[in-house]
Coordinates of C-alpha atoms in Angstrom, one line a residue:
X1 CA 0.0 0.0 0.0
X2 CA 1.2 3.5 -0.8
X3 CA -0.3 6.4 1.0
X4 CA 0.4 10.1 1.1
X5 CA -1.5 11.2 4.3
X6 CA -1.2 14.4 6.2
X7 CA -2.4 13.3 9.6
X8 CA -3.5 15.8 12.2
X9 CA -4.9 14.3 15.5
X10 CA -5.4 16.1 18.7
X11 CA -5.0 13.2 21.1
X12 CA -3.2 10.0 20.3
X13 CA -2.3 8.4 16.9
X14 CA -0.4 5.2 16.2
X15 CA 0.4 4.4 12.6
X16 CA 1.6 0.8 12.0
X17 CA 2.8 0.4 8.5
X18 CA 4.6 -3.0 8.6
X19 CA 3.3 -6.3 9.8
X20 CA 3.9 -7.0 13.4
X21 CA 0.9 -9.0 14.4
X22 CA -1.2 -11.6 12.8
X23 CA -4.6 -10.8 14.2
X24 CA -6.2 -7.4 14.2
X25 CA -8.9 -6.3 16.6
X26 CA -12.4 -7.4 15.5
X27 CA -13.7 -3.9 15.7
X28 CA -11.2 -2.4 13.2
X29 CA -12.8 -0.4 10.5
X30 CA -11.6 -1.3 7.0
X31 CA -10.7 1.2 4.2
X32 CA -10.2 -0.1 0.7
X33 CA -10.2 1.0 -2.9
X34 CA -13.3 -0.2 -4.7
X35 CA -14.0 -3.0 -5.4
X36 CA -13.0 -4.1 -1.9
X37 CA -14.3 -5.4 1.4
X38 CA -13.9 -2.1 3.2
X39 CA -16.7 -0.1 4.7
X40 CA -15.0 3.1 3.5
X41 CA -13.2 4.2 0.4
X42 CA -11.2 7.0 2.1
X43 CA -9.4 7.2 5.3
X44 CA -11.1 10.5 6.3
X45 CA -14.6 8.9 6.0
X46 CA -13.5 6.1 8.4
X47 CA -12.0 8.7 10.8
X48 CA -15.2 10.7 10.7
X49 CA -17.2 7.7 11.9
X50 CA -15.1 7.2 15.0
X51 CA -16.1 8.3 18.5
X52 CA -14.3 11.4 19.8
X53 CA -15.4 10.8 23.4
X54 CA -14.6 7.1 23.9
X55 CA -11.7 6.2 26.2
X56 CA -11.4 2.9 24.4
X57 CA -8.8 2.7 21.6
X58 CA -10.2 2.5 18.1
X59 CA -8.5 1.2 15.0
X60 CA -8.6 1.4 11.2
X61 CA -7.1 -1.1 8.7
X62 CA -6.1 0.3 5.3
X63 CA -5.9 -2.2 2.5
X64 CA -3.3 -1.9 -0.2
X65 CA -3.8 0.9 -2.7
X66 CA -2.9 4.5 -3.3
X67 CA -4.5 7.0 -0.9
X68 CA -3.6 10.6 -1.3
X69 CA -5.6 12.7 1.1
X70 CA -5.4 14.9 4.2
X71 CA -6.7 13.2 7.3
X72 CA -7.8 15.1 10.4
X73 CA -9.5 13.8 13.5
X74 CA -9.6 13.9 17.3
X75 CA -10.1 10.2 18.1
X76 CA -7.8 7.9 20.0
X77 CA -6.7 5.8 17.0
X78 CA -4.4 3.1 15.7
X79 CA -4.0 2.8 11.9
X80 CA -2.8 -0.5 10.4
X81 CA -1.5 -0.9 6.9
X82 CA -2.1 -4.2 5.0
X83 CA 1.0 -6.3 4.9
X84 CA 2.2 -9.9 5.0
X85 CA 2.1 -12.2 8.0
X86 CA 3.7 -11.0 11.2
X87 CA 6.5 -13.6 10.9
X88 CA 7.3 -12.6 7.3
X89 CA 10.8 -11.0 7.6
X90 CA 10.1 -9.0 4.5
X91 CA 7.8 -6.9 6.6
X92 CA 10.8 -5.1 8.0
X93 CA 12.3 -4.3 4.6
X94 CA 9.8 -1.6 3.4
X95 CA 8.3 -3.8 0.6
X96 CA 5.9 -2.3 -2.0
X97 CA 2.8 -3.3 0.1
X98 CA 3.9 -1.1 3.0
X99 CA 2.6 2.3 3.7
X100 CA 4.7 5.1 2.2
X101 CA 4.2 8.7 3.5
X102 CA 5.5 11.2 1.0
X103 CA 6.1 14.8 2.2
X104 CA 5.1 17.4 -0.3
X105 CA 6.3 20.6 1.5
X106 CA 5.8 23.9 -0.3
X107 CA 7.7 27.1 0.5
X108 CA 6.2 28.8 3.6
X109 CA 4.5 25.6 4.7
X110 CA 7.6 23.7 6.1
X111 CA 6.9 24.7 9.7
X112 CA 3.3 23.5 9.7
X113 CA 4.1 19.9 10.6
X114 CA 1.5 17.7 12.4
X115 CA -0.8 20.0 14.4
X116 CA -0.3 19.7 18.2
X117 CA -0.7 16.0 18.9
X118 CA 0.0 14.8 22.5
X119 CA 1.3 11.4 21.3
X120 CA 2.2 9.9 17.9
X121 CA 3.7 6.5 17.2
X122 CA 4.9 5.0 13.9
X123 CA 6.1 1.4 13.3
X124 CA 7.7 0.2 10.1
X125 CA 6.8 3.3 8.0
X126 CA 8.5 5.0 5.1
X127 CA 8.7 8.8 5.3
X128 CA 10.2 10.3 2.2
X129 CA 10.7 13.8 0.9
X130 CA 13.4 16.2 -0.2
X131 CA 13.8 19.1 2.3
X132 CA 12.1 18.6 5.6
X133 CA 10.9 15.1 4.9
X134 CA 9.6 14.9 8.5
X135 CA 8.4 18.3 9.9
X136 CA 7.7 17.6 13.5
X137 CA 5.4 19.9 15.5
X138 CA 4.8 19.4 19.2
X139 CA 4.0 16.6 21.6
X140 CA 5.8 13.2 21.9
X141 CA 6.6 11.1 18.9
X142 CA 8.1 7.6 18.6
X143 CA 9.4 6.1 15.4
X144 CA 10.4 2.4 15.4
X145 CA 11.9 0.5 12.5
X146 CA 11.1 3.3 10.1
X147 CA 12.8 4.8 7.1
X148 CA 13.3 8.5 6.9
X149 CA 14.7 9.6 3.5
X150 CA 15.5 13.1 2.2
X151 CA 18.3 15.6 1.5
X152 CA 18.3 18.6 3.9
X153 CA 16.8 19.0 7.4
X154 CA 15.2 15.5 7.3
X155 CA 13.8 16.0 10.8
X156 CA 12.8 19.6 11.1
X157 CA 12.2 22.2 13.9
X158 CA 9.3 23.1 16.2
X159 CA 8.7 21.7 19.7
X160 CA 8.4 17.9 19.5
X161 CA 10.3 15.4 21.6
X162 CA 10.9 12.7 19.0
X163 CA 12.6 9.3 19.6
X164 CA 13.8 7.2 16.7
X165 CA 14.5 3.5 17.5
X166 CA 16.2 1.0 15.2
X167 CA 15.3 3.2 12.2
X168 CA 17.1 3.9 8.9
X169 CA 18.1 7.5 8.1
X170 CA 18.8 7.8 4.3
X171 CA 20.4 10.8 2.6
X172 CA 19.7 11.4 -1.1
X173 CA 22.3 13.7 -2.7
X174 CA 26.0 14.3 -3.0
X175 CA 26.1 17.9 -1.9
X176 CA 26.0 19.1 1.7
X177 CA 22.9 18.0 3.7
X178 CA 21.8 18.1 7.3
X179 CA 19.9 15.3 9.1
X180 CA 18.3 17.4 11.7
X181 CA 17.2 21.0 12.4
X182 CA 16.0 21.2 16.0
X183 CA 14.2 24.4 17.0
X184 CA 14.4 24.4 20.8
X185 CA 14.3 28.1 21.7
X186 CA 14.8 28.1 25.5
X187 CA 15.9 25.9 28.3
X188 CA 12.2 25.4 29.2
X189 CA 11.3 23.9 25.8
X190 CA 11.0 20.1 25.8
X191 CA 12.1 19.6 22.3
X192 CA 14.8 16.9 21.7
X193 CA 15.5 14.4 18.9
X194 CA 17.1 11.1 20.0
X195 CA 18.3 8.5 17.5
X196 CA 19.0 5.1 19.2
X197 CA 20.4 2.0 17.5
X198 CA 19.7 3.6 14.1
X199 CA 21.6 3.4 10.8
X200 CA 22.6 6.5 8.8
X201 CA 23.5 5.9 5.2
X202 CA 23.5 7.5 1.7
X203 CA 21.5 6.1 -1.1
X204 CA 24.7 6.7 -3.2
X205 CA 26.6 4.2 -1.1
X206 CA 30.3 4.5 -1.3
X207 CA 30.1 7.2 -4.0
X208 CA 29.2 9.8 -1.4
X209 CA 32.3 11.8 -0.6
X210 CA 33.6 11.8 2.9
X211 CA 32.5 14.5 5.3
X212 CA 29.6 15.5 3.0
X213 CA 26.7 15.4 5.5
X214 CA 26.2 16.9 8.9
X215 CA 24.2 15.4 11.8
X216 CA 22.4 18.7 12.1
X217 CA 22.3 22.5 12.4
X218 CA 20.4 24.4 15.0
X219 CA 17.2 26.3 14.3
X220 CA 16.9 27.4 17.9
X221 CA 19.4 28.7 20.5
X222 CA 19.0 25.6 22.7
X223 CA 18.8 22.9 20.0
X224 CA 19.2 19.4 21.4
X225 CA 19.9 16.3 19.3
X226 CA 21.4 12.9 20.4
X227 CA 22.8 10.1 18.3
X228 CA 23.6 7.1 20.4
X229 CA 24.5 3.5 19.5
X230 CA 24.1 4.5 15.9
X231 CA 26.1 3.5 12.8
X232 CA 27.4 6.6 10.9
X233 CA 29.1 6.4 7.5
X234 CA 32.3 8.2 6.5
X235 CA 30.2 10.7 4.6
X236 CA 29.3 12.3 8.0
X237 CA 31.4 15.3 8.7
X238 CA 33.3 14.7 12.1
X239 CA 32.3 18.3 13.2
X240 CA 28.8 17.0 13.5

């Protein structure tokens, strides 16, 4: 499944793009492109049918297909993408039937990001773009076994506390690029980007010149970024 979704949720959103469980909850709503077995043909229509007052978690399953839409809601929600069985090792390799989130950032819109969620979680997702492939906003965000690919400022500004676990960070081009641009403006801001047990690489492989890329450049006076237990290629400039 390939999807380009701009998701804005005011409470909690978990997006599971790769297979990690065999059985989904019975009450999951199904979205599919017609003809299909889904009750809805767009993600937004499924979201609109959810309760915004329930304390019980709700879920949506999106069958493979191309979905290009903006999705907004205020429900506590987990979104599953169609994939292979949970024990299929290909599920961790970003195969064609996974969800792909494509950033299409226009000038002046790069700081918009995801509007003020309190908690966001992503598992096994591809997030691709050029500049600002992943514009974070506020709240707490977790990315596990994801792919973030772009050229400059892959993870960009604002006030989010974002943790990347066992994820792949992929740089596109040969000229100078930056992985992060953290916008922490004061000591009281909670913003921080942490990359733990991740892999940083260039799509160009060994053809990328040494010291081409930087781990980041600050967008705020108190910018805070941590890379720990992470593999870095020689293309990373030692100055950081």
